[in-house]
mmCIF file of C-alpha atoms in Angstrom:
data_model
loop_
_atom_site.group_PDB
_atom_site.id
_atom_site.type_symbol
_atom_site.label_atom_id
_atom_site.label_comp_id
_atom_site.label_asym_id
_atom_site.label_seq_id
_atom_site.Cartn_x
_atom_site.Cartn_y
_atom_site.Cartn_z
ATOM 1 C CA MET F 1070 159.905 83.089 92.409
ATOM 2 C CA ALA F 1071 161.615 79.794 93.175
ATOM 3 C CA LEU F 1072 159.876 77.544 95.713
ATOM 4 C CA PRO F 1073 161.647 75.129 98.083
ATOM 5 C CA LEU F 1074 160.290 71.967 96.437
ATOM 6 C CA ASP F 1075 160.528 73.056 92.798
ATOM 7 C CA GLY F 1076 161.618 70.032 90.771
ATOM 8 C CA ILE F 1077 160.274 67.480 93.282
ATOM 9 C CA THR F 1078 157.636 65.114 91.897
ATOM 10 C CA VAL F 1079 155.192 63.395 94.241
ATOM 11 C CA VAL F 1080 152.903 60.564 93.129
ATOM 12 C CA SER F 1081 150.029 59.968 95.534
ATOM 13 C CA LEU F 1082 147.595 57.070 95.808
ATOM 14 C CA GLU F 1083 145.383 59.053 98.132
ATOM 15 C CA HIS F 1084 141.855 59.524 99.325
ATOM 16 C CA ALA F 1085 139.960 61.260 102.136
ATOM 17 C CA ILE F 1086 142.110 63.600 104.290
ATOM 18 C CA ALA F 1087 145.379 62.291 105.790
ATOM 19 C CA ALA F 1088 147.401 61.740 102.600
ATOM 20 C CA PRO F 1089 145.787 64.581 100.609
ATOM 21 C CA PHE F 1090 146.484 67.034 103.459
ATOM 22 C CA CYS F 1091 150.128 65.933 103.454
ATOM 23 C CA THR F 1092 150.563 66.229 99.684
ATOM 24 C CA ARG F 1093 148.726 69.555 99.424
ATOM 25 C CA GLN F 1094 151.324 71.039 101.749
ATOM 26 C CA LEU F 1095 154.094 69.619 99.577
ATOM 27 C CA ALA F 1096 152.361 71.254 96.600
ATOM 28 C CA ASP F 1097 152.147 74.542 98.543
ATOM 29 C CA LEU F 1098 155.968 74.469 98.625
ATOM 30 C CA GLY F 1099 156.245 73.883 94.892
ATOM 31 C CA ALA F 1100 156.248 70.091 94.504
ATOM 32 C CA ARG F 1101 154.485 68.633 91.512
ATOM 33 C CA VAL F 1102 151.806 66.365 92.989
ATOM 34 C CA ILE F 1103 150.225 63.798 90.675
ATOM 35 C CA LYS F 1104 147.080 62.477 92.336
ATOM 36 C CA ILE F 1105 145.940 59.039 91.144
ATOM 37 C CA GLU F 1106 142.132 58.891 91.129
ATOM 38 C CA ARG F 1107 139.492 56.362 90.209
ATOM 39 C CA PRO F 1108 138.230 56.961 86.662
ATOM 40 C CA GLY F 1109 134.801 58.543 86.816
ATOM 41 C CA SER F 1110 134.164 59.082 90.514
ATOM 42 C CA GLY F 1111 137.679 60.022 91.654
ATOM 43 C CA ASP F 1112 138.670 60.377 95.296
ATOM 44 C CA PHE F 1113 135.591 59.414 97.330
ATOM 45 C CA ALA F 1114 135.999 62.616 99.378
ATOM 46 C CA ARG F 1115 134.715 64.475 96.284
ATOM 47 C CA ALA F 1116 131.253 63.151 97.203
ATOM 48 C CA TYR F 1117 131.221 63.914 100.942
ATOM 49 C CA ASP F 1118 129.030 66.995 100.469
ATOM 50 C CA GLN F 1119 128.209 69.759 97.969
ATOM 51 C CA ARG F 1120 128.751 72.828 100.147
ATOM 52 C CA VAL F 1121 131.304 74.734 98.013
ATOM 53 C CA LEU F 1122 129.782 75.679 94.656
ATOM 54 C CA GLY F 1123 128.436 72.123 94.489
ATOM 55 C CA GLN F 1124 131.781 70.614 95.479
ATOM 56 C CA SER F 1125 132.921 68.867 98.644
ATOM 57 C CA SER F 1126 134.189 71.034 101.503
ATOM 58 C CA HIS F 1127 136.723 68.349 102.445
ATOM 59 C CA PHE F 1128 138.014 67.992 98.907
ATOM 60 C CA VAL F 1129 138.531 71.656 98.061
ATOM 61 C CA TRP F 1130 140.393 72.135 101.341
ATOM 62 C CA VAL F 1131 143.157 69.592 100.690
ATOM 63 C CA ASN F 1132 143.519 69.254 96.918
ATOM 64 C CA ARG F 1133 144.606 72.543 95.369
ATOM 65 C CA SER F 1134 147.729 72.756 93.191
ATOM 66 C CA LYS F 1135 147.554 69.073 92.193
ATOM 67 C CA GLU F 1136 147.277 67.225 88.885
ATOM 68 C CA SER F 1137 144.663 64.485 88.578
ATOM 69 C CA LEU F 1138 145.498 61.287 86.691
ATOM 70 C CA ALA F 1139 142.485 58.981 86.308
ATOM 71 C CA LEU F 1140 143.807 55.420 86.503
ATOM 72 C CA ASP F 1141 142.222 52.110 87.457
ATOM 73 C CA LEU F 1142 145.105 50.441 89.287
ATOM 74 C CA LYS F 1143 143.728 47.008 88.298
ATOM 75 C CA HIS F 1144 143.779 47.821 84.582
ATOM 76 C CA PRO F 1145 146.307 45.673 82.663
ATOM 77 C CA ALA F 1146 148.147 48.805 81.517
ATOM 78 C CA ALA F 1147 148.256 50.440 84.960
ATOM 79 C CA GLY F 1148 151.487 48.702 85.934
ATOM 80 C CA GLU F 1149 153.360 50.250 83.028
ATOM 81 C CA VAL F 1150 151.924 53.688 83.764
ATOM 82 C CA MET F 1151 152.946 53.468 87.416
ATOM 83 C CA ALA F 1152 156.419 52.112 86.538
ATOM 84 C CA ARG F 1153 157.124 55.048 84.254
ATOM 85 C CA LEU F 1154 155.693 57.537 86.752
ATOM 86 C CA LEU F 1155 157.753 56.215 89.631
ATOM 87 C CA ALA F 1156 160.924 56.154 87.540
ATOM 88 C CA ARG F 1157 160.597 59.959 87.453
ATOM 89 C CA ALA F 1158 159.200 60.486 90.947
ATOM 90 C CA ASP F 1159 160.907 61.552 94.139
ATOM 91 C CA VAL F 1160 158.133 60.598 96.553
ATOM 92 C CA LEU F 1161 155.270 58.095 96.630
ATOM 93 C CA VAL F 1162 152.542 58.666 99.210
ATOM 94 C CA GLN F 1163 149.724 56.196 99.776
ATOM 95 C CA ASN F 1164 146.877 55.690 102.219
ATOM 96 C CA LEU F 1165 145.086 52.786 100.558
ATOM 97 C CA ALA F 1166 143.416 50.085 102.625
ATOM 98 C CA PRO F 1167 145.802 47.866 104.631
ATOM 99 C CA GLY F 1168 147.747 45.534 102.345
ATOM 100 C CA ALA F 1169 146.443 47.059 99.102
ATOM 101 C CA ALA F 1170 149.716 48.693 98.029
ATOM 102 C CA ALA F 1171 151.619 45.415 98.551
ATOM 103 C CA ARG F 1172 149.070 43.471 96.484
ATOM 104 C CA LEU F 1173 149.652 45.964 93.669
ATOM 105 C CA GLY F 1174 153.447 45.789 93.973
ATOM 106 C CA LEU F 1175 153.484 49.425 95.106
ATOM 107 C CA ASP F 1176 154.910 48.884 98.583
ATOM 108 C CA ALA F 1177 158.364 50.001 99.698
ATOM 109 C CA ALA F 1178 159.793 46.451 99.655
ATOM 110 C CA SER F 1179 158.874 46.060 95.985
ATOM 111 C CA LEU F 1180 159.770 49.566 94.795
ATOM 112 C CA MET F 1181 162.911 50.664 96.605
ATOM 113 C CA PRO F 1182 165.282 48.025 95.135
ATOM 114 C CA ARG F 1183 164.318 49.312 91.667
ATOM 115 C CA HIS F 1184 164.204 52.985 92.691
ATOM 116 C CA PRO F 1185 166.840 53.491 95.421
ATOM 117 C CA GLY F 1186 166.288 57.258 95.509
ATOM 118 C CA LEU F 1187 162.524 56.980 96.010
ATOM 119 C CA ILE F 1188 160.917 58.088 99.271
ATOM 120 C CA VAL F 1189 157.886 55.904 100.021
ATOM 121 C CA CYS F 1190 155.464 57.193 102.653
ATOM 122 C CA ASP F 1191 152.688 54.900 103.860
ATOM 123 C CA ILE F 1192 149.895 56.377 105.987
ATOM 124 C CA SER F 1193 147.653 53.907 107.791
ATOM 125 C CA GLY F 1194 145.572 53.639 110.902
ATOM 126 C CA TYR F 1195 147.933 51.512 112.961
ATOM 127 C CA GLY F 1196 151.198 51.024 111.065
ATOM 128 C CA GLU F 1197 152.660 48.202 109.006
ATOM 129 C CA ASP F 1198 153.058 45.669 111.811
ATOM 130 C CA GLY F 1199 151.629 44.768 115.212
ATOM 131 C CA PRO F 1200 148.297 43.112 116.051
ATOM 132 C CA TYR F 1201 146.234 46.026 114.647
ATOM 133 C CA ARG F 1202 148.095 46.106 111.318
ATOM 134 C CA ASP F 1203 145.157 44.930 109.193
ATOM 135 C CA LYS F 1204 142.402 46.924 110.880
ATOM 136 C CA LYS F 1205 140.713 49.601 108.802
ATOM 137 C CA ALA F 1206 140.748 52.998 110.464
ATOM 138 C CA TYR F 1207 138.774 56.210 110.156
ATOM 139 C CA ASP F 1208 139.326 59.477 111.971
ATOM 140 C CA LEU F 1209 136.656 59.007 114.635
ATOM 141 C CA LEU F 1210 137.809 55.437 115.330
ATOM 142 C CA ILE F 1211 141.356 56.655 115.954
ATOM 143 C CA GLN F 1212 140.066 59.455 118.199
ATOM 144 C CA SER F 1213 138.485 56.674 120.224
ATOM 145 C CA GLU F 1214 141.505 54.350 120.260
ATOM 146 C CA ALA F 1215 143.887 57.189 121.189
ATOM 147 C CA GLY F 1216 141.852 58.176 124.245
ATOM 148 C CA PHE F 1217 140.924 61.534 122.764
ATOM 149 C CA LEU F 1218 137.217 60.949 123.449
ATOM 150 C CA SER F 1219 137.952 60.205 127.100
ATOM 151 C CA VAL F 1220 139.122 63.778 127.721
ATOM 152 C CA THR F 1221 136.842 65.653 125.301
ATOM 153 C CA GLY F 1222 133.200 66.519 125.886
ATOM 154 C CA THR F 1223 131.233 66.996 129.091
ATOM 155 C CA ALA F 1224 131.078 64.982 132.301
ATOM 156 C CA GLY F 1225 127.985 63.226 130.972
ATOM 157 C CA GLU F 1226 128.990 62.616 127.371
ATOM 158 C CA ALA F 1227 132.171 62.214 125.332
ATOM 159 C CA ALA F 1228 132.525 64.329 122.183
ATOM 160 C CA LYS F 1229 134.602 63.983 119.047
ATOM 161 C CA SER F 1230 136.726 66.771 117.660
ATOM 162 C CA GLY F 1231 134.810 69.044 115.314
ATOM 163 C CA ASN F 1232 137.458 68.505 112.644
ATOM 164 C CA SER F 1233 139.403 65.463 111.406
ATOM 165 C CA ILE F 1234 142.090 65.728 114.062
ATOM 166 C CA ALA F 1235 143.546 62.211 113.661
ATOM 167 C CA ASP F 1236 143.781 62.598 109.882
ATOM 168 C CA ILE F 1237 145.341 66.043 110.291
ATOM 169 C CA ALA F 1238 147.888 64.743 112.812
ATOM 170 C CA ALA F 1239 148.908 61.896 110.501
ATOM 171 C CA GLY F 1240 149.082 64.224 107.493
ATOM 172 C CA MET F 1241 151.313 66.644 109.386
ATOM 173 C CA TYR F 1242 153.736 63.898 110.481
ATOM 174 C CA ALA F 1243 153.824 62.469 106.968
ATOM 175 C CA TYR F 1244 154.590 65.941 105.616
ATOM 176 C CA SER F 1245 157.380 66.647 108.098
ATOM 177 C CA ASN F 1246 158.868 63.156 107.675
ATOM 178 C CA ILE F 1247 158.951 63.584 103.897
ATOM 179 C CA LEU F 1248 160.718 66.930 104.232
ATOM 180 C CA ALA F 1249 163.257 65.290 106.556
ATOM 181 C CA ALA F 1250 163.699 62.399 104.110
ATOM 182 C CA LEU F 1251 164.356 64.822 101.246
ATOM 183 C CA LEU F 1252 167.053 66.541 103.318
ATOM 184 C CA GLN F 1253 168.566 63.159 104.205
ATOM 185 C CA ARG F 1254 168.526 62.046 100.571
ATOM 186 C CA ALA F 1255 170.406 65.211 99.609
ATOM 187 C CA LYS F 1256 173.209 64.006 101.909
ATOM 188 C CA THR F 1257 173.181 60.281 101.123
ATOM 189 C CA GLY F 1258 171.600 59.993 97.686
ATOM 190 C CA ARG F 1259 169.253 57.314 98.982
ATOM 191 C CA GLY F 1260 165.537 57.324 99.541
ATOM 192 C CA SER F 1261 163.717 55.896 102.540
ATOM 193 C CA HIS F 1262 160.547 54.236 103.741
ATOM 194 C CA ILE F 1263 158.262 56.230 106.058
ATOM 195 C CA ASP F 1264 155.552 54.395 108.006
ATOM 196 C CA VAL F 1265 153.093 56.901 109.559
ATOM 197 C CA SER F 1266 150.394 55.634 111.901
ATOM 198 C CA MET F 1267 147.296 57.700 112.688
ATOM 199 C CA LEU F 1268 147.206 56.150 116.166
ATOM 200 C CA GLU F 1269 150.819 57.080 116.889
ATOM 201 C CA SER F 1270 150.309 60.585 115.494
ATOM 202 C CA LEU F 1271 147.327 61.336 117.709
ATOM 203 C CA ALA F 1272 148.904 59.544 120.686
ATOM 204 C CA GLU F 1273 151.783 62.040 120.444
ATOM 205 C CA TRP F 1274 149.272 64.876 120.664
ATOM 206 C CA MET F 1275 147.774 63.215 123.762
ATOM 207 C CA GLY F 1276 151.042 63.616 125.680
ATOM 208 C CA PHE F 1277 149.733 65.974 128.371
ATOM 209 C CA PRO F 1278 146.680 63.882 129.417
ATOM 210 C CA MET F 1279 148.754 60.684 129.276
ATOM 211 C CA TYR F 1280 151.404 62.069 131.630
ATOM 212 C CA TYR F 1281 148.745 63.664 133.842
ATOM 213 C CA ALA F 1282 147.437 60.101 134.329
ATOM 214 C CA PHE F 1283 150.962 58.700 134.797
ATOM 215 C CA ASP F 1284 151.373 55.502 136.828
ATOM 216 C CA GLY F 1285 147.646 55.019 137.417
ATOM 217 C CA ALA F 1286 146.854 58.581 138.489
ATOM 218 C CA THR F 1287 143.351 59.940 137.909
ATOM 219 C CA PRO F 1288 143.111 61.127 134.277
ATOM 220 C CA PRO F 1289 141.823 64.581 133.277
ATOM 221 C CA GLN F 1290 138.051 64.812 133.518
ATOM 222 C CA ARG F 1291 135.846 65.957 130.627
ATOM 223 C CA ASN F 1292 134.854 69.584 131.248
ATOM 224 C CA GLY F 1293 133.266 70.724 128.016
ATOM 225 C CA ALA F 1294 135.077 73.802 126.712
ATOM 226 C CA ALA F 1295 136.709 74.469 130.106
ATOM 227 C CA HIS F 1296 140.262 73.356 130.816
ATOM 228 C CA ALA F 1297 140.358 70.051 132.665
ATOM 229 C CA THR F 1298 143.083 70.987 135.170
ATOM 230 C CA ILE F 1299 143.521 74.790 135.173
ATOM 231 C CA TYR F 1300 140.896 77.134 136.629
ATOM 232 C CA PRO F 1301 139.589 79.604 135.686
ATOM 233 C CA TYR F 1302 140.265 78.679 132.064
ATOM 234 C CA GLY F 1303 137.320 78.311 129.698
ATOM 235 C CA PRO F 1304 134.078 79.965 128.551
ATOM 236 C CA PHE F 1305 132.114 82.270 130.853
ATOM 237 C CA GLY F 1306 128.721 83.845 130.279
ATOM 238 C CA VAL F 1307 128.325 87.631 130.361
ATOM 239 C CA GLY F 1308 125.364 89.802 131.333
ATOM 240 C CA ASP F 1309 124.454 90.713 127.739
ATOM 241 C CA GLY F 1310 124.123 87.044 126.735
ATOM 242 C CA GLY F 1311 127.606 86.796 125.230
ATOM 243 C CA THR F 1312 130.337 84.295 126.042
ATOM 244 C CA VAL F 1313 134.002 85.107 126.609
ATOM 245 C CA MET F 1314 136.855 82.601 126.792
ATOM 246 C CA PHE F 1315 139.816 83.409 129.012
ATOM 247 C CA GLY F 1316 142.518 81.625 130.973
ATOM 248 C CA ILE F 1317 144.639 82.265 134.087
ATOM 249 C CA GLN F 1318 148.111 80.736 133.714
ATOM 250 C CA ASN F 1319 150.021 81.971 136.786
ATOM 251 C CA GLU F 1320 149.710 83.834 140.075
ATOM 252 C CA ARG F 1321 150.568 87.223 138.583
ATOM 253 C CA GLU F 1322 147.608 86.854 136.246
ATOM 254 C CA TRP F 1323 145.401 85.634 139.093
ATOM 255 C CA GLU F 1324 146.184 88.746 141.142
ATOM 256 C CA ALA F 1325 145.500 91.020 138.157
ATOM 257 C CA PHE F 1326 142.269 89.174 137.431
ATOM 258 C CA CYS F 1327 141.012 89.646 140.999
ATOM 259 C CA HIS F 1328 141.928 93.325 141.269
ATOM 260 C CA THR F 1329 141.221 94.572 137.726
ATOM 261 C CA VAL F 1330 138.517 92.252 136.353
ATOM 262 C CA LEU F 1331 136.594 91.122 139.448
ATOM 263 C CA GLN F 1332 137.627 94.274 141.354
ATOM 264 C CA SER F 1333 137.673 92.131 144.499
ATOM 265 C CA ALA F 1334 140.705 92.107 146.779
ATOM 266 C CA ALA F 1335 138.800 89.682 149.034
ATOM 267 C CA THR F 1336 138.763 87.055 146.317
ATOM 268 C CA HIS F 1337 142.524 87.343 145.908
ATOM 269 C CA ALA F 1338 142.976 86.985 149.665
ATOM 270 C CA ASP F 1339 140.668 83.957 149.970
ATOM 271 C CA PRO F 1340 142.871 80.935 150.885
ATOM 272 C CA ARG F 1341 140.566 78.617 148.949
ATOM 273 C CA PHE F 1342 141.844 80.175 145.732
ATOM 274 C CA CYS F 1343 145.566 80.425 146.523
ATOM 275 C CA GLY F 1344 147.285 78.538 143.715
ATOM 276 C CA ASN F 1345 145.841 76.679 140.744
ATOM 277 C CA ALA F 1346 145.413 73.400 142.639
ATOM 278 C CA GLN F 1347 143.184 75.157 145.199
ATOM 279 C CA ARG F 1348 141.237 77.048 142.564
ATOM 280 C CA HIS F 1349 140.673 73.801 140.667
ATOM 281 C CA ALA F 1350 139.521 72.019 143.840
ATOM 282 C CA ASN F 1351 137.119 74.870 144.713
ATOM 283 C CA ARG F 1352 136.035 75.754 141.208
ATOM 284 C CA GLU F 1353 132.295 75.786 141.978
ATOM 285 C CA ALA F 1354 132.691 78.416 144.692
ATOM 286 C CA LEU F 1355 135.007 80.479 142.510
ATOM 287 C CA GLN F 1356 132.698 80.239 139.519
ATOM 288 C CA ALA F 1357 129.857 81.598 141.620
ATOM 289 C CA ARG F 1358 131.925 84.710 142.425
ATOM 290 C CA ILE F 1359 132.967 85.136 138.794
ATOM 291 C CA ASP F 1360 129.405 84.727 137.512
ATOM 292 C CA GLU F 1361 128.131 87.315 140.014
ATOM 293 C CA VAL F 1362 130.503 89.960 138.627
ATOM 294 C CA PHE F 1363 130.200 88.983 134.967
ATOM 295 C CA ALA F 1364 126.392 89.213 135.135
ATOM 296 C CA THR F 1365 126.780 92.985 135.551
ATOM 297 C CA LEU F 1366 129.020 93.410 132.471
ATOM 298 C CA THR F 1367 128.636 93.472 128.715
ATOM 299 C CA THR F 1368 130.923 91.436 126.482
ATOM 300 C CA PRO F 1369 132.931 94.489 125.295
ATOM 301 C CA ALA F 1370 133.290 95.736 128.889
ATOM 302 C CA LEU F 1371 134.583 92.364 130.102
ATOM 303 C CA ILE F 1372 137.066 92.073 127.227
ATOM 304 C CA GLU F 1373 138.276 95.608 128.005
ATOM 305 C CA ARG F 1374 138.906 94.658 131.645
ATOM 306 C CA LEU F 1375 140.662 91.420 130.654
ATOM 307 C CA ASP F 1376 142.872 93.277 128.185
ATOM 308 C CA GLN F 1377 143.678 95.902 130.802
ATOM 309 C CA ALA F 1378 144.727 93.119 133.192
ATOM 310 C CA ARG F 1379 146.721 91.452 130.398
ATOM 311 C CA ILE F 1380 144.654 88.283 130.725
ATOM 312 C CA ALA F 1381 144.531 86.223 127.533
ATOM 313 C CA ASN F 1382 140.979 86.120 126.181
ATOM 314 C CA ALA F 1383 138.983 85.367 123.055
ATOM 315 C CA ARG F 1384 135.518 85.655 121.632
ATOM 316 C CA VAL F 1385 133.719 82.349 121.027
ATOM 317 C CA ASN F 1386 133.473 82.567 117.250
ATOM 318 C CA ASP F 1387 131.370 80.452 114.937
ATOM 319 C CA MET F 1388 132.319 79.725 111.317
ATOM 320 C CA ALA F 1389 130.871 83.040 110.116
ATOM 321 C CA GLY F 1390 133.075 84.778 112.668
ATOM 322 C CA LEU F 1391 136.132 82.926 111.421
ATOM 323 C CA TRP F 1392 135.408 83.755 107.781
ATOM 324 C CA ALA F 1393 135.166 87.435 108.736
ATOM 325 C CA HIS F 1394 137.944 87.453 111.346
ATOM 326 C CA PRO F 1395 139.544 90.918 111.349
ATOM 327 C CA GLN F 1396 143.025 89.552 112.091
ATOM 328 C CA LEU F 1397 142.984 87.282 109.036
ATOM 329 C CA GLN F 1398 141.802 90.243 106.974
ATOM 330 C CA ALA F 1399 144.414 92.629 108.371
ATOM 331 C CA ARG F 1400 147.243 90.170 107.688
ATOM 332 C CA GLU F 1401 145.933 89.577 104.140
ATOM 333 C CA ARG F 1402 145.723 85.802 104.591
ATOM 334 C CA TRP F 1403 143.053 85.214 101.946
ATOM 335 C CA ARG F 1404 143.652 84.375 98.296
ATOM 336 C CA GLN F 1405 141.456 83.072 95.499
ATOM 337 C CA VAL F 1406 141.846 79.533 94.202
ATOM 338 C CA GLN F 1407 140.212 78.242 91.046
ATOM 339 C CA THR F 1408 138.025 75.128 91.116
ATOM 340 C CA PRO F 1409 136.114 73.330 88.343
ATOM 341 C CA ALA F 1410 133.007 75.239 89.503
ATOM 342 C CA GLY F 1411 134.627 78.672 89.842
ATOM 343 C CA PRO F 1412 136.900 80.609 92.212
ATOM 344 C CA ILE F 1413 136.748 80.210 95.971
ATOM 345 C CA PRO F 1414 138.596 81.962 98.831
ATOM 346 C CA ALA F 1415 141.420 80.001 100.441
ATOM 347 C CA LEU F 1416 143.736 80.725 103.336
ATOM 348 C CA LEU F 1417 147.451 80.942 102.736
ATOM 349 C CA PRO F 1418 149.372 78.159 104.520
ATOM 350 C CA PRO F 1419 150.404 79.090 108.074
ATOM 351 C CA GLY F 1420 153.790 80.756 108.359
ATOM 352 C CA ARG F 1421 154.499 83.988 106.513
ATOM 353 C CA GLN F 1422 157.711 83.560 104.527
ATOM 354 C CA SER F 1423 160.046 86.372 103.501
ATOM 355 C CA ALA F 1424 161.820 84.219 100.892
ATOM 356 C CA PHE F 1425 158.860 82.992 98.827
ATOM 357 C CA SER F 1426 155.095 82.953 98.447
ATOM 358 C CA PRO F 1427 153.375 79.558 98.565
ATOM 359 C CA ARG F 1428 151.780 78.053 95.507
ATOM 360 C CA MET F 1429 147.983 78.450 95.329
ATOM 361 C CA ASP F 1430 147.012 76.764 92.043
ATOM 362 C CA PRO F 1431 143.641 75.303 90.973
ATOM 363 C CA ILE F 1432 141.821 72.266 92.315
ATOM 364 C CA PRO F 1433 141.603 69.665 89.526
ATOM 365 C CA SER F 1434 138.617 67.845 88.114
ATOM 366 C CA VAL F 1435 138.808 64.048 87.958
ATOM 367 C CA GLY F 1436 141.351 63.018 85.327
ATOM 368 C CA GLN F 1437 141.939 66.579 84.176
ATOM 369 C CA HIS F 1438 145.625 65.922 83.512
ATOM 370 C CA THR F 1439 145.470 62.281 82.400
ATOM 371 C CA ASP F 1440 146.250 62.803 78.711
ATOM 372 C CA THR F 1441 149.021 65.330 79.410
ATOM 373 C CA ILE F 1442 150.754 63.101 81.952
ATOM 374 C CA LEU F 1443 150.491 59.985 79.795
ATOM 375 C CA ALA F 1444 151.910 61.907 76.853
ATOM 376 C CA GLU F 1445 154.884 62.913 79.006
ATOM 377 C CA LEU F 1446 155.407 59.229 79.799
ATOM 378 C CA GLY F 1447 155.211 58.250 76.135
ATOM 379 C CA ILE F 1448 151.994 56.279 76.678
ATOM 380 C CA ASP F 1449 148.980 56.432 74.371
ATOM 381 C CA PRO F 1450 145.895 57.260 76.496
ATOM 382 C CA ALA F 1451 143.896 54.876 74.317
ATOM 383 C CA ILE F 1452 145.453 51.852 76.013
ATOM 384 C CA LEU F 1453 143.482 52.594 79.165
ATOM 385 C CA GLN F 1454 140.271 52.191 77.211
ATOM 386 C CA THR F 1455 141.188 48.712 75.947
ATOM 387 C CA GLN F 1456 142.233 45.324 77.294
ATOM 388 C CA GLY F 1457 139.109 44.921 79.405
ATOM 389 C CA GLY F 1458 139.665 47.953 81.593
ATOM 390 C CA ARG F 1459 136.980 48.860 84.102
ATOM 391 C CA PRO F 1460 136.507 52.640 83.965
ATOM 392 C CA CYS F 1461 134.819 52.889 87.348
ATOM 393 C CA ALA F 1462 136.771 50.233 89.266
ATOM 394 C CA GLN F 1463 137.456 50.984 92.914
ATOM 395 C CA HIS F 1464 140.889 51.058 94.467
ATOM 396 C CA PRO F 1465 141.437 47.892 96.498
#
């Protein structure tokens, strides 16, 4: 079955999460992704942990369906290898340290005059200009700079996201910008330069709290897993020791919640709770009423009442609950992907397509495809072992 990006070749100077997450999604759609890795150790995310058959949880997540070319970019022969690769490539993605691609002659200004159809996508912490241009950036640092920590956690302590949200945001915008650039190139025949900033990506996702604090207004307060400005909306304890998450979005739902879930017309009639602003202002008094009723219920009984009232709700799952989630099972979202240590389960990419099935090919070992790729380029692999090459050199 033909895939949307069949025939598109992506070369990626990538490590960690942001760029690999972007390029894995391009590979899901059929692109050939050639991942340049350090000889020997490879992408440093390979060594983050050993939780998946002795392999890194981060790495197996974002690196399926790729080819690994082990290449020391400071080797005397690396320039020729990259020149021949890029002459055949459609897209170059890189998230090296600030300034590293330019020092190697692999920046857009150096490449695009020679390869006018090439799409060059740079992913960095802060973008290619401005006073923060040269600052190194990691996910947690960007969560801090973007104000994410100021609205996440409890009143007493800020908390980071439990996943790499800044990396994911940047990877998603790089992915969508590359798709847009490919469409534009189909019209004009010319490539483009894409400059994706992790700060700008996460700042876009902070739109609601930014506007809530517009013109010096009080920003949203940290409320743990509860919504900062809508009440009731968050986790609530139940009499059997369980926890149920639910949210009231409008007055119709509030009325149904009072009559069907709390079974209390008096609560609905209480002027302190008329409208979200009042419920938010009097949340302690309202929580006391909710807790009094919920203490008499079991988790299944509460979920049944919430469903009957058509109030959105959810169980508070842990990772074991997500692995075993009945909805993912029922929709047949799991596949097997091969890794160097054996097969592992992997989720299909979000979005069920009627026209094609996404690619779900193996995760490569370091340098697994080096000889094959070099042979395609007409380069003898032996040259990388000569001329004073450093097999374990780090990317700059």
